[in-house]
Structure formats: C-alpha cells, structure tokens
PDB file of C-alpha atoms in Angstrom:
ATOM      1  CA  UNK A 194     -31.794  -9.371  -4.511  1.00 44.00           C
ATOM      2  CA  UNK A 195     -28.067  -9.033  -4.131  1.00 58.00           C
ATOM      3  CA  UNK A 196     -27.066  -7.140  -0.968  1.00 75.00           C
ATOM      4  CA  UNK A 197     -23.350  -7.777  -0.815  1.00 92.00           C
ATOM      5  CA  UNK A 198     -20.476  -5.451  -1.408  1.00 95.00           C
ATOM      6  CA  UNK A 199     -17.057  -5.753  -2.972  1.00 96.00           C
ATOM      7  CA  UNK A 200     -13.946  -4.219  -1.387  1.00 97.00           C
ATOM      8  CA  UNK A 201     -10.537  -3.749  -2.884  1.00 97.00           C
ATOM      9  CA  UNK A 202      -7.232  -3.076  -1.407  1.00 95.00           C
ATOM     10  CA  UNK A 203      -4.823  -2.252  -4.195  1.00 92.00           C
ATOM     11  CA  UNK A 204      -1.050  -1.820  -3.341  1.00 83.00           C
ATOM     12  CA  UNK A 205       2.253  -1.578  -5.214  1.00 77.00           C
ATOM     13  CA  UNK A 206       2.885  -5.274  -4.608  1.00 79.00           C
ATOM     14  CA  UNK A 207      -0.417  -7.126  -4.780  1.00 88.00           C
ATOM     15  CA  UNK A 208      -4.180  -6.379  -4.880  1.00 94.00           C
ATOM     16  CA  UNK A 209      -6.704  -8.192  -2.697  1.00 96.00           C
ATOM     17  CA  UNK A 210     -10.418  -8.166  -3.389  1.00 96.00           C
ATOM     18  CA  UNK A 211     -13.235  -9.631  -1.337  1.00 97.00           C
ATOM     19  CA  UNK A 212     -16.993 -10.074  -1.824  1.00 96.00           C
ATOM     20  CA  UNK A 213     -18.703  -9.349   1.497  1.00 93.00           C
ATOM     21  CA  UNK A 214     -15.893 -10.885   3.383  1.00 92.00           C
ATOM     22  CA  UNK A 215     -16.919 -14.368   2.227  1.00 91.00           C
ATOM     23  CA  UNK A 216     -14.792 -14.653  -0.993  1.00 94.00           C
ATOM     24  CA  UNK A 217     -11.265 -13.575  -1.423  1.00 94.00           C
ATOM     25  CA  UNK A 218      -9.161 -13.088  -4.641  1.00 94.00           C
ATOM     26  CA  UNK A 219      -5.567 -11.716  -5.067  1.00 95.00           C
ATOM     27  CA  UNK A 220      -3.790 -10.378  -8.125  1.00 95.00           C
ATOM     28  CA  UNK A 221      -0.667  -8.456  -8.943  1.00 92.00           C
ATOM     29  CA  UNK A 222       0.368  -4.810  -8.335  1.00 88.00           C
ATOM     30  CA  UNK A 223      -2.408  -2.230  -8.694  1.00 90.00           C
ATOM     31  CA  UNK A 224      -0.744   1.188  -8.375  1.00 89.00           C
ATOM     32  CA  UNK A 225      -2.847   3.511 -10.573  1.00 91.00           C
ATOM     33  CA  UNK A 226      -0.305   6.171 -10.431  1.00 86.00           C
ATOM     34  CA  UNK A 227       2.782   4.301 -11.629  1.00 82.00           C
ATOM     35  CA  UNK A 228       1.085   1.902 -14.043  1.00 88.00           C
ATOM     36  CA  UNK A 229      -2.510   2.805 -14.717  1.00 93.00           C
ATOM     37  CA  UNK A 230      -3.068   0.295 -17.511  1.00 94.00           C
ATOM     38  CA  UNK A 231      -1.414  -2.524 -15.551  1.00 94.00           C
ATOM     39  CA  UNK A 232      -3.504  -1.701 -12.507  1.00 94.00           C
ATOM     40  CA  UNK A 233      -6.765  -1.740 -14.519  1.00 95.00           C
ATOM     41  CA  UNK A 234      -5.847  -5.140 -16.111  1.00 95.00           C
ATOM     42  CA  UNK A 235      -5.256  -6.524 -12.496  1.00 95.00           C
ATOM     43  CA  UNK A 236      -8.414  -5.083 -11.199  1.00 96.00           C
ATOM     44  CA  UNK A 237     -10.575  -6.422 -14.121  1.00 95.00           C
ATOM     45  CA  UNK A 238      -9.111  -9.864 -13.833  1.00 95.00           C
ATOM     46  CA  UNK A 239      -9.515  -9.811  -9.941  1.00 95.00           C
ATOM     47  CA  UNK A 240     -13.192  -8.744 -10.313  1.00 94.00           C
ATOM     48  CA  UNK A 241     -13.878 -11.364 -12.955  1.00 94.00           C
ATOM     49  CA  UNK A 242     -12.501 -14.203 -10.786  1.00 95.00           C
ATOM     50  CA  UNK A 243     -14.257 -12.814  -7.646  1.00 95.00           C
ATOM     51  CA  UNK A 244     -17.602 -12.653  -9.420  1.00 93.00           C
ATOM     52  CA  UNK A 245     -17.204 -16.199 -10.660  1.00 94.00           C
ATOM     53  CA  UNK A 246     -16.440 -17.515  -7.211  1.00 93.00           C
ATOM     54  CA  UNK A 247     -19.337 -15.631  -5.698  1.00 92.00           C
ATOM     55  CA  UNK A 248     -21.748 -16.665  -8.422  1.00 92.00           C
ATOM     56  CA  UNK A 249     -22.518 -13.222  -9.465  1.00 90.00           C
ATOM     57  CA  UNK A 250     -24.251 -12.866 -12.808  1.00 90.00           C
ATOM     58  CA  UNK A 251     -23.336  -9.715 -14.905  1.00 87.00           C
ATOM     59  CA  UNK A 252     -26.579  -7.866 -13.800  1.00 87.00           C
ATOM     60  CA  UNK A 253     -25.870  -8.591 -10.165  1.00 89.00           C
ATOM     61  CA  UNK A 254     -22.181  -7.512 -10.520  1.00 91.00           C
ATOM     62  CA  UNK A 255     -23.132  -4.157 -12.008  1.00 90.00           C
ATOM     63  CA  UNK A 256     -25.474  -3.480  -9.189  1.00 91.00           C
ATOM     64  CA  UNK A 257     -22.991  -4.384  -6.438  1.00 93.00           C
ATOM     65  CA  UNK A 258     -21.527  -1.397  -4.636  1.00 95.00           C
ATOM     66  CA  UNK A 259     -17.680  -1.442  -4.767  1.00 96.00           C
ATOM     67  CA  UNK A 260     -15.068   0.396  -2.718  1.00 97.00           C
ATOM     68  CA  UNK A 261     -11.463   0.512  -4.042  1.00 97.00           C
ATOM     69  CA  UNK A 262      -8.575   1.862  -1.979  1.00 96.00           C
ATOM     70  CA  UNK A 263      -5.793   2.064  -4.526  1.00 94.00           C
ATOM     71  CA  UNK A 264      -2.093   3.031  -4.358  1.00 87.00           C
ATOM     72  CA  UNK A 265      -1.288   6.029  -6.496  1.00 86.00           C
ATOM     73  CA  UNK A 266      -4.869   7.347  -6.489  1.00 90.00           C
ATOM     74  CA  UNK A 267      -3.853  10.887  -5.693  1.00 86.00           C
ATOM     75  CA  UNK A 268      -6.491  12.900  -7.368  1.00 91.00           C
ATOM     76  CA  UNK A 269     -10.310  13.037  -8.251  1.00 93.00           C
ATOM     77  CA  UNK A 270      -9.305  12.742 -11.936  1.00 94.00           C
ATOM     78  CA  UNK A 271      -7.503   9.544 -11.339  1.00 94.00           C
ATOM     79  CA  UNK A 272     -10.374   8.306  -9.308  1.00 94.00           C
ATOM     80  CA  UNK A 273     -12.704   9.153 -12.141  1.00 95.00           C
ATOM     81  CA  UNK A 274     -10.502   7.387 -14.683  1.00 95.00           C
ATOM     82  CA  UNK A 275     -10.578   4.260 -12.674  1.00 96.00           C
ATOM     83  CA  UNK A 276     -14.356   4.331 -12.154  1.00 95.00           C
ATOM     84  CA  UNK A 277     -14.833   4.783 -15.999  1.00 95.00           C
ATOM     85  CA  UNK A 278     -12.954   1.569 -16.673  1.00 94.00           C
ATOM     86  CA  UNK A 279     -14.911  -0.644 -14.294  1.00 94.00           C
ATOM     87  CA  UNK A 280     -18.372  -1.988 -14.807  1.00 90.00           C
ATOM     88  CA  UNK A 281     -20.162  -0.734 -11.818  1.00 94.00           C
ATOM     89  CA  UNK A 282     -23.096   1.585 -10.987  1.00 91.00           C
ATOM     90  CA  UNK A 283     -22.005   2.427  -7.632  1.00 95.00           C
ATOM     91  CA  UNK A 284     -18.299   2.849  -7.164  1.00 96.00           C
ATOM     92  CA  UNK A 285     -16.045   4.791  -4.851  1.00 97.00           C
ATOM     93  CA  UNK A 286     -12.345   5.012  -5.510  1.00 97.00           C
ATOM     94  CA  UNK A 287      -9.771   6.535  -3.106  1.00 94.00           C
ATOM     95  CA  UNK A 288      -6.104   6.198  -2.321  1.00 90.00           C
ATOM     96  CA  UNK A 289      -5.299   3.254  -0.109  1.00 89.00           C
ATOM     97  CA  UNK A 290      -4.498   5.129   3.110  1.00 91.00           C
ATOM     98  CA  UNK A 291      -7.929   5.402   4.662  1.00 92.00           C
ATOM     99  CA  UNK A 292      -8.628   1.666   4.366  1.00 93.00           C
ATOM    100  CA  UNK A 293      -5.427   0.851   5.995  1.00 92.00           C
ATOM    101  CA  UNK A 294      -6.165   3.241   8.964  1.00 94.00           C
ATOM    102  CA  UNK A 295      -9.544   1.841   9.312  1.00 94.00           C
ATOM    103  CA  UNK A 296      -8.313  -1.623   9.346  1.00 94.00           C
ATOM    104  CA  UNK A 297      -5.557  -0.954  11.844  1.00 94.00           C
ATOM    105  CA  UNK A 298      -7.410   1.314  14.278  1.00 94.00           C
ATOM    106  CA  UNK A 299     -11.121   0.760  13.643  1.00 92.00           C
ATOM    107  CA  UNK A 300     -12.549   3.974  14.955  1.00 90.00           C
ATOM    108  CA  UNK A 301     -10.203   4.251  17.866  1.00 92.00           C
ATOM    109  CA  UNK A 302      -7.644   7.117  18.402  1.00 93.00           C
ATOM    110  CA  UNK A 303      -4.061   6.304  17.515  1.00 95.00           C
ATOM    111  CA  UNK A 304      -1.504   6.474  14.711  1.00 96.00           C
ATOM    112  CA  UNK A 305      -0.387   4.143  11.895  1.00 96.00           C
ATOM    113  CA  UNK A 306       3.032   4.013  10.256  1.00 96.00           C
ATOM    114  CA  UNK A 307       2.588   2.099   7.066  1.00 93.00           C
ATOM    115  CA  UNK A 308       5.742   1.028   5.413  1.00 94.00           C
ATOM    116  CA  UNK A 309       5.067  -1.449   2.536  1.00 88.00           C
ATOM    117  CA  UNK A 310       6.169  -1.028  -1.027  1.00 86.00           C
ATOM    118  CA  UNK A 311       5.259   2.622  -0.411  1.00 87.00           C
ATOM    119  CA  UNK A 312       4.738   4.502   2.867  1.00 92.00           C
ATOM    120  CA  UNK A 313       2.467   6.965   4.803  1.00 94.00           C
ATOM    121  CA  UNK A 314       1.716   8.060   8.307  1.00 96.00           C
ATOM    122  CA  UNK A 315      -1.620   8.707   9.833  1.00 96.00           C
ATOM    123  CA  UNK A 316      -3.123  10.009  13.065  1.00 96.00           C
ATOM    124  CA  UNK A 317      -6.717   9.406  13.951  1.00 93.00           C
ATOM    125  CA  UNK A 318      -8.165  11.521  16.637  1.00 91.00           C
ATOM    126  CA  UNK A 319     -11.982  11.808  17.577  1.00 89.00           C
ATOM    127  CA  UNK A 320     -12.886  10.261  14.292  1.00 84.00           C
ATOM    128  CA  UNK A 321     -10.777  12.780  12.189  1.00 90.00           C
ATOM    129  CA  UNK A 322      -7.786  11.359  10.212  1.00 92.00           C
ATOM    130  CA  UNK A 323      -4.638  13.342   9.315  1.00 94.00           C
ATOM    131  CA  UNK A 324      -2.492  11.809   6.680  1.00 94.00           C
ATOM    132  CA  UNK A 325       1.063  12.534   5.623  1.00 94.00           C
ATOM    133  CA  UNK A 326       3.203  10.863   2.846  1.00 90.00           C
ATOM    134  CA  UNK A 327       2.228   8.315   0.259  1.00 82.00           C
ATOM    135  CA  UNK A 328       3.441  10.549  -2.641  1.00 84.00           C
ATOM    136  CA  UNK A 329       5.327   7.650  -4.426  1.00 80.00           C
ATOM    137  CA  UNK A 330       8.717   6.377  -4.971  1.00 82.00           C
ATOM    138  CA  UNK A 331      10.220   9.421  -6.913  1.00 85.00           C
ATOM    139  CA  UNK A 332       9.063  12.246  -4.539  1.00 86.00           C
ATOM    140  CA  UNK A 333       8.453  10.509  -1.168  1.00 86.00           C
ATOM    141  CA  UNK A 334       7.634   7.112   0.362  1.00 91.00           C
ATOM    142  CA  UNK A 335      10.469   7.541   2.969  1.00 96.00           C
ATOM    143  CA  UNK A 336      11.033   4.458   5.181  1.00 96.00           C
ATOM    144  CA  UNK A 337       9.249   2.195   2.634  1.00 96.00           C
ATOM    145  CA  UNK A 338      10.650  -0.964   1.245  1.00 96.00           C
ATOM    146  CA  UNK A 339      11.271   0.764  -1.949  1.00 95.00           C
ATOM    147  CA  UNK A 340      13.150   3.486  -0.103  1.00 97.00           C
ATOM    148  CA  UNK A 341      15.178   1.013   1.869  1.00 98.00           C
ATOM    149  CA  UNK A 342      16.183  -0.834  -1.267  1.00 98.00           C
ATOM    150  CA  UNK A 343      17.038   2.456  -3.042  1.00 97.00           C
ATOM    151  CA  UNK A 344      19.084   3.615   0.011  1.00 98.00           C
ATOM    152  CA  UNK A 345      21.022   0.318  -0.021  1.00 98.00           C
ATOM    153  CA  UNK A 346      22.039   0.807  -3.602  1.00 98.00           C
ATOM    154  CA  UNK A 347      22.842   4.480  -3.031  1.00 98.00           C
ATOM    155  CA  UNK A 348      25.179   3.734  -0.191  1.00 98.00           C
ATOM    156  CA  UNK A 349      26.655   0.820  -2.099  1.00 98.00           C
ATOM    157  CA  UNK A 350      27.689   3.233  -4.788  1.00 98.00           C
ATOM    158  CA  UNK A 351      29.118   5.638  -2.171  1.00 98.00           C
ATOM    159  CA  UNK A 352      31.099   2.671  -0.851  1.00 98.00           C
ATOM    160  CA  UNK A 353      32.485   1.961  -4.431  1.00 98.00           C
ATOM    161  CA  UNK A 354      33.493   5.654  -4.588  1.00 97.00           C
ATOM    162  CA  UNK A 355      35.311   5.160  -1.264  1.00 96.00           C
ATOM    163  CA  UNK A 356      33.193   8.007   0.323  1.00 96.00           C
ATOM    164  CA  UNK A 357      31.707   5.602   2.861  1.00 95.00           C
ATOM    165  CA  UNK A 358      32.887   2.196   3.992  1.00 96.00           C
ATOM    166  CA  UNK A 359      31.834  -1.135   2.570  1.00 98.00           C
ATOM    167  CA  UNK A 360      29.917  -3.661   4.651  1.00 98.00           C
ATOM    168  CA  UNK A 361      28.574  -7.148   4.096  1.00 98.00           C
ATOM    169  CA  UNK A 362      25.424  -5.624   2.732  1.00 98.00           C
ATOM    170  CA  UNK A 363      27.194  -3.340   0.149  1.00 98.00           C
ATOM    171  CA  UNK A 364      29.460  -6.189  -0.879  1.00 98.00           C
ATOM    172  CA  UNK A 365      26.324  -8.368  -1.447  1.00 98.00           C
ATOM    173  CA  UNK A 366      24.794  -5.455  -3.639  1.00 98.00           C
ATOM    174  CA  UNK A 367      28.057  -5.340  -5.605  1.00 98.00           C
ATOM    175  CA  UNK A 368      28.099  -9.094  -6.179  1.00 97.00           C
ATOM    176  CA  UNK A 369      24.391  -9.298  -7.171  1.00 97.00           C
ATOM    177  CA  UNK A 370      24.337  -6.411  -9.559  1.00 97.00           C
ATOM    178  CA  UNK A 371      27.814  -6.608 -11.043  1.00 96.00           C
ATOM    179  CA  UNK A 372      29.274  -3.330  -9.401  1.00 96.00           C
ATOM    180  CA  UNK A 373      28.311   0.192 -10.284  1.00 97.00           C
ATOM    181  CA  UNK A 374      27.394  -0.399 -13.914  1.00 97.00           C
ATOM    182  CA  UNK A 375      24.922  -3.103 -13.058  1.00 97.00           C
ATOM    183  CA  UNK A 376      23.474  -1.072 -10.137  1.00 98.00           C
ATOM    184  CA  UNK A 377      22.900   1.915 -12.393  1.00 97.00           C
ATOM    185  CA  UNK A 378      21.393  -0.223 -15.137  1.00 97.00           C
ATOM    186  CA  UNK A 379      19.017  -1.750 -12.669  1.00 96.00           C
ATOM    187  CA  UNK A 380      18.024   1.635 -11.246  1.00 95.00           C
ATOM    188  CA  UNK A 381      17.187   3.092 -14.654  1.00 93.00           C
ATOM    189  CA  UNK A 382      14.503   0.214 -15.143  1.00 92.00           C
ATOM    190  CA  UNK A 383      13.541  -0.567 -11.528  1.00 93.00           C
ATOM    191  CA  UNK A 384      10.027   0.107 -10.317  1.00 88.00           C
ATOM    192  CA  UNK A 385       9.117   0.513  -6.747  1.00 87.00           C
ATOM    193  CA  UNK A 386       8.362  -3.123  -6.119  1.00 87.00           C
ATOM    194  CA  UNK A 387      11.732  -4.102  -7.806  1.00 92.00           C
ATOM    195  CA  UNK A 388      13.514  -1.933  -5.299  1.00 95.00           C
ATOM    196  CA  UNK A 389      11.367  -3.144  -2.441  1.00 94.00           C
ATOM    197  CA  UNK A 390      12.673  -6.603  -2.991  1.00 95.00           C
ATOM    198  CA  UNK A 391      16.058  -5.589  -1.797  1.00 97.00           C
ATOM    199  CA  UNK A 392      14.661  -4.524   1.605  1.00 97.00           C
ATOM    200  CA  UNK A 393      14.566  -7.991   3.199  1.00 97.00           C
ATOM    201  CA  UNK A 394      18.354  -8.125   2.676  1.00 98.00           C
ATOM    202  CA  UNK A 395      18.762  -4.873   4.484  1.00 98.00           C
ATOM    203  CA  UNK A 396      16.473  -5.890   7.423  1.00 97.00           C
ATOM    204  CA  UNK A 397      18.121  -9.194   7.861  1.00 97.00           C
ATOM    205  CA  UNK A 398      21.625  -7.697   7.985  1.00 98.00           C
ATOM    206  CA  UNK A 399      20.552  -4.881  10.214  1.00 98.00           C
ATOM    207  CA  UNK A 400      19.436  -7.575  12.766  1.00 96.00           C
ATOM    208  CA  UNK A 401      22.857  -9.023  12.423  1.00 97.00           C
ATOM    209  CA  UNK A 402      24.600  -5.668  13.177  1.00 98.00           C
ATOM    210  CA  UNK A 403      25.729  -4.727   9.676  1.00 98.00           C
ATOM    211  CA  UNK A 404      26.583  -1.051   9.985  1.00 98.00           C
ATOM    212  CA  UNK A 405      25.201   0.149   6.676  1.00 98.00           C
ATOM    213  CA  UNK A 406      21.971  -1.829   7.103  1.00 98.00           C
ATOM    214  CA  UNK A 407      21.688  -0.320  10.507  1.00 98.00           C
ATOM    215  CA  UNK A 408      22.199   3.231   9.288  1.00 98.00           C
ATOM    216  CA  UNK A 409      19.414   2.707   6.813  1.00 98.00           C
ATOM    217  CA  UNK A 410      16.975   1.519   9.403  1.00 98.00           C
ATOM    218  CA  UNK A 411      18.023   4.157  11.830  1.00 98.00           C
ATOM    219  CA  UNK A 412      17.323   6.796   9.148  1.00 98.00           C
ATOM    220  CA  UNK A 413      13.903   5.340   8.422  1.00 98.00           C
ATOM    221  CA  UNK A 414      12.962   5.233  11.992  1.00 97.00           C
ATOM    222  CA  UNK A 415      14.057   8.897  12.475  1.00 97.00           C
ATOM    223  CA  UNK A 416      11.748   9.901   9.744  1.00 97.00           C
ATOM    224  CA  UNK A 417       8.762   8.064  11.191  1.00 97.00           C
ATOM    225  CA  UNK A 418       9.289   9.699  14.577  1.00 95.00           C
ATOM    226  CA  UNK A 419       9.735  13.189  13.152  1.00 96.00           C
ATOM    227  CA  UNK A 420       6.433  13.058  11.131  1.00 96.00           C
ATOM    228  CA  UNK A 421       4.524  11.393  14.084  1.00 95.00           C
ATOM    229  CA  UNK A 422       5.716  14.216  16.362  1.00 94.00           C
ATOM    230  CA  UNK A 423       4.751  16.893  13.888  1.00 95.00           C
ATOM    231  CA  UNK A 424       1.212  15.216  13.483  1.00 94.00           C
ATOM    232  CA  UNK A 425       0.833  15.401  17.231  1.00 90.00           C
ATOM    233  CA  UNK A 426       0.923  11.726  18.125  1.00 91.00           C
ATOM    234  CA  UNK A 427       1.390  11.416  21.791  1.00 79.00           C
ATOM    235  CA  UNK A 428       2.781   8.588  23.936  1.00 75.00           C
ATOM    236  CA  UNK A 429      -0.611   7.976  25.484  1.00 82.00           C
ATOM    237  CA  UNK A 430      -1.999   6.598  22.107  1.00 89.00           C
ATOM    238  CA  UNK A 431      -1.345   3.337  20.433  1.00 94.00           C
ATOM    239  CA  UNK A 432       0.841   3.160  17.268  1.00 96.00           C
ATOM    240  CA  UNK A 433       0.306   0.373  14.688  1.00 96.00           C
ATOM    241  CA  UNK A 434       3.041  -0.610  12.331  1.00 95.00           C
ATOM    242  CA  UNK A 435       1.486  -1.851   9.173  1.00 91.00           C
ATOM    243  CA  UNK A 436       3.009  -3.038   5.808  1.00 87.00           C
ATOM    244  CA  UNK A 437       5.761  -5.646   5.105  1.00 88.00           C
ATOM    245  CA  UNK A 438       8.646  -3.789   6.489  1.00 93.00           C
ATOM    246  CA  UNK A 439       7.136  -1.621   9.183  1.00 94.00           C
ATOM    247  CA  UNK A 440       7.617  -4.074  12.032  1.00 94.00           C
ATOM    248  CA  UNK A 441      11.278  -4.161  11.299  1.00 96.00           C
ATOM    249  CA  UNK A 442      11.552  -0.499  12.525  1.00 97.00           C
ATOM    250  CA  UNK A 443      10.383  -1.358  16.106  1.00 95.00           C
ATOM    251  CA  UNK A 444      13.928  -1.920  17.507  1.00 95.00           C
ATOM    252  CA  UNK A 445      15.040   1.522  16.059  1.00 97.00           C
ATOM    253  CA  UNK A 446      12.288   3.477  17.600  1.00 95.00           C
ATOM    254  CA  UNK A 447      12.594   5.376  20.947  1.00 93.00           C
ATOM    255  CA  UNK A 448      11.589   3.140  23.843  1.00 91.00           C
ATOM    256  CA  UNK A 449       8.618   5.539  24.738  1.00 88.00           C
ATOM    257  CA  UNK A 450       7.145   5.021  21.296  1.00 89.00           C
ATOM    258  CA  UNK A 451       8.049   1.330  21.024  1.00 88.00           C
ATOM    259  CA  UNK A 452       6.048   0.779  24.289  1.00 89.00           C
ATOM    260  CA  UNK A 453       2.859   1.982  22.575  1.00 92.00           C
ATOM    261  CA  UNK A 454       3.175  -0.379  19.517  1.00 94.00           C
ATOM    262  CA  UNK A 455       0.091  -2.494  19.195  1.00 92.00           C
ATOM    263  CA  UNK A 456      -1.027  -5.019  16.655  1.00 93.00           C
ATOM    264  CA  UNK A 457      -3.388  -3.752  14.057  1.00 93.00           C
ATOM    265  CA  UNK A 458      -7.024  -4.664  14.810  1.00 92.00           C
ATOM    266  CA  UNK A 459      -7.366  -5.992  11.234  1.00 92.00           C
ATOM    267  CA  UNK A 460      -6.031  -5.775   7.673  1.00 92.00           C
ATOM    268  CA  UNK A 461      -6.303  -2.948   5.139  1.00 91.00           C
ATOM    269  CA  UNK A 462      -8.723  -5.268   3.252  1.00 94.00           C
ATOM    270  CA  UNK A 463     -10.964  -5.481   6.358  1.00 95.00           C
ATOM    271  CA  UNK A 464     -10.833  -1.674   6.558  1.00 95.00           C
ATOM    272  CA  UNK A 465     -11.827  -1.426   2.845  1.00 96.00           C
ATOM    273  CA  UNK A 466     -14.749  -3.753   3.533  1.00 96.00           C
ATOM    274  CA  UNK A 467     -16.036  -1.561   6.471  1.00 94.00           C
ATOM    275  CA  UNK A 468     -15.856   1.474   4.103  1.00 95.00           C
ATOM    276  CA  UNK A 469     -17.605  -0.469   1.262  1.00 96.00           C
ATOM    277  CA  UNK A 470     -20.436  -1.256   3.619  1.00 94.00           C
ATOM    278  CA  UNK A 471     -20.578   2.482   4.848  1.00 92.00           C
ATOM    279  CA  UNK A 472     -20.649   3.480   1.143  1.00 94.00           C
ATOM    280  CA  UNK A 473     -23.383   0.987   0.216  1.00 93.00           C
ATOM    281  CA  UNK A 474     -25.590   2.419   3.075  1.00 91.00           C
ATOM    282  CA  UNK A 475     -25.490   5.727   1.331  1.00 90.00           C
ATOM    283  CA  UNK A 476     -26.295   4.698  -2.226  1.00 85.00           C
ATOM    284  CA  UNK A 477     -29.729   3.756  -3.605  1.00 57.00           C
ATOM    285  CA  UNK A 478     -30.202   0.475  -5.752  1.00 54.00           C
ATOM    286  CA  UNK A 479     -29.847   0.783  -9.448  1.00 48.00           C
ATOM    287  CA  UNK A 480     -32.269  -0.622 -11.922  1.00 43.00           C
ATOM    288  CA  UNK A 481     -30.529  -3.850 -13.109  1.00 43.00           C
ATOM    289  CA  UNK A 482     -31.975  -3.473 -16.632  1.00 38.00           C
ATOM    290  CA  UNK A 483     -30.023  -0.321 -17.147  1.00 40.00           C
ATOM    291  CA  UNK A 484     -26.517  -1.899 -16.316  1.00 38.00           C
ATOM    292  CA  UNK A 485     -27.004  -5.602 -16.564  1.00 36.00           C
ATOM    293  CA  UNK A 486     -25.760  -5.942 -20.170  1.00 31.00           C
ATOM    294  CA  UNK A 487     -22.230  -4.430 -19.365  1.00 32.00           C
ATOM    295  CA  UNK A 488     -19.585  -7.058 -19.800  1.00 31.00           C
ATOM    296  CA  UNK A 489     -16.480  -6.890 -17.816  1.00 32.00           C
ATOM    297  CA  UNK A 490     -14.248  -6.568 -20.870  1.00 30.00           C
ATOM    298  CA  UNK A 491     -16.252  -3.369 -22.100  1.00 29.00           C
ATOM    299  CA  UNK A 492     -14.238  -0.936 -20.053  1.00 33.00           C
ATOM    300  CA  UNK A 493     -11.042  -2.869 -19.823  1.00 31.00           C
ATOM    301  CA  UNK A 494      -8.834  -0.988 -22.164  1.00 27.00           C
ATOM    302  CA  UNK A 495      -7.972   2.663 -22.688  1.00 24.00           C
TER     303      UNK A 495
END
C-alpha cells in the first residue's frame, strides 16, 4: 500500500513538487490569487509528471495525502477552489508562508524575512507563528523583488520629471523601456514576476554604490526592521533571510540584527514536506475503489 506524501511549494515565480522527498518536479508560477487558472494548469502538469516519475497509478495518486503551500491562497474559499480542481481524497491547501517558516526554522524560535517575488515576515516563538505581510503586489509585498522593481521604475519616472536625480540605474531603465511612455506601457501589463525581474539590476547597482539603488534597498531594509520590531523579534533569536532577494538586504540592516542572521535550516519545499507528513498522520486511508477512476484532467478546468 502506498504510504508516501506529496508536498508542493507554489510561488509567484515557480512551483516545486516532491513525492516523499525522493522525486522532484518544477513548473512555472502558481499564484492562485493573481492567476488561478494558470496556477491550476501548472499544478496539474506538475502532479502528472511527478506521478509518472514516482510510478503512481491513478488509484494510488488519489489516495496519496498532499499538502500545498501556495502564494495567493488568502482565504478558505480559495483553498476549497484549489482542492476542488485536484484529484486527491486527502488534500490540505494553505498559503505558502507556513511552509517557508517550517523549512527555515524547523521548530526553533526565530524570525523569517522572506523576500522573493512577494514578501512576508514571520516570528516563531514556543511553537506559535505570527505572520505579517504577503498580501500581494497591489496592496503589499514591501521589500519583495516585485516591490524593488516597481520602486526602480517609479524613481526613474521621478527622475524623468526632474523631481529627483538620475543615476546609472534610472538611465538603464530609460534605455531599456524607452522612457516614460514605455515604462508606463510596461507597468500596465506587468505582473509581479515581470517587475521582479528588474530586481537584480537594482541589487547589483546598489552593491556598486548607485544612489537610487541604495535608496531602494535602504527603504526595503527599513520596512523589514520596523515589522520585525513590532512583531517582538529580539536580538537573541536568529533571523533567516529567505527568497531570491532577501540576502541582498543584509548589508542594509542594523549590525545588531545582521549579527543574528543565520542560514535557513532547509527550503520551503522541505517545510511543505514536513507539513505534508504531519497532515498524513492525521488522516485515515481512503478506499481506492471510491477514488481510483478519477483522471488528472477531470478537474483541470473551471
């Protein structure tokens, strides 16, 4: 009898899936808040490939407990919609923050500042997790790669209006997008991951001393410090910087906080796998005859 689990870490840039830590698949963005249909398509494709690699027949797949930590999953209603589109009898769908915290800290006390395409902060104390942020590119995600890219374009427009000075970074943005008309046209169509692709230009030029880039990174770091302070994170506990851009903030943090930075214990996918195993321990087996005939494509469309 199959006793494995499936864990999913779905973010705004990529989605990673594993069967019991032995098989790994990766697909494109899986943000169910900003692109539900696209995320479901990526999830179904990833699950199908993972099942093929693990040698899971349909009946086995349907009985396999699955845990999904997904960006943009901000309500029970969205969780239920995701579950209804996937062919599993035992399924737990949450936002992606708890898996990231579990991966970074295990069950130890500490804080996480996650700055990938989106962002959030978390403090774990005596097994309790307090979360802040993660509300998406329009209303939040300060200090994220998306925010950094958007801020670079905003300050470029200010420089074009002679409100603030140009720098190598703003001149690069003007050249790349064709000035204000091109920047505005890009902004109308851009999604979070599109804006996030600008972030490496900012971090690279910040390291070279570009004043506009350093201003952006300083503002982002100040936001992280403010929220960590409000959450009660003290200097005696570690801070994990997770996500593609988070480590770039380290030079901009106060030294007392920077001294407590430690490498994450493991990845968000490892955290999702730990949560998947905990979930599996709580659920009872399902009769395969009841669910074994459900094909992957059956719940693949709205």
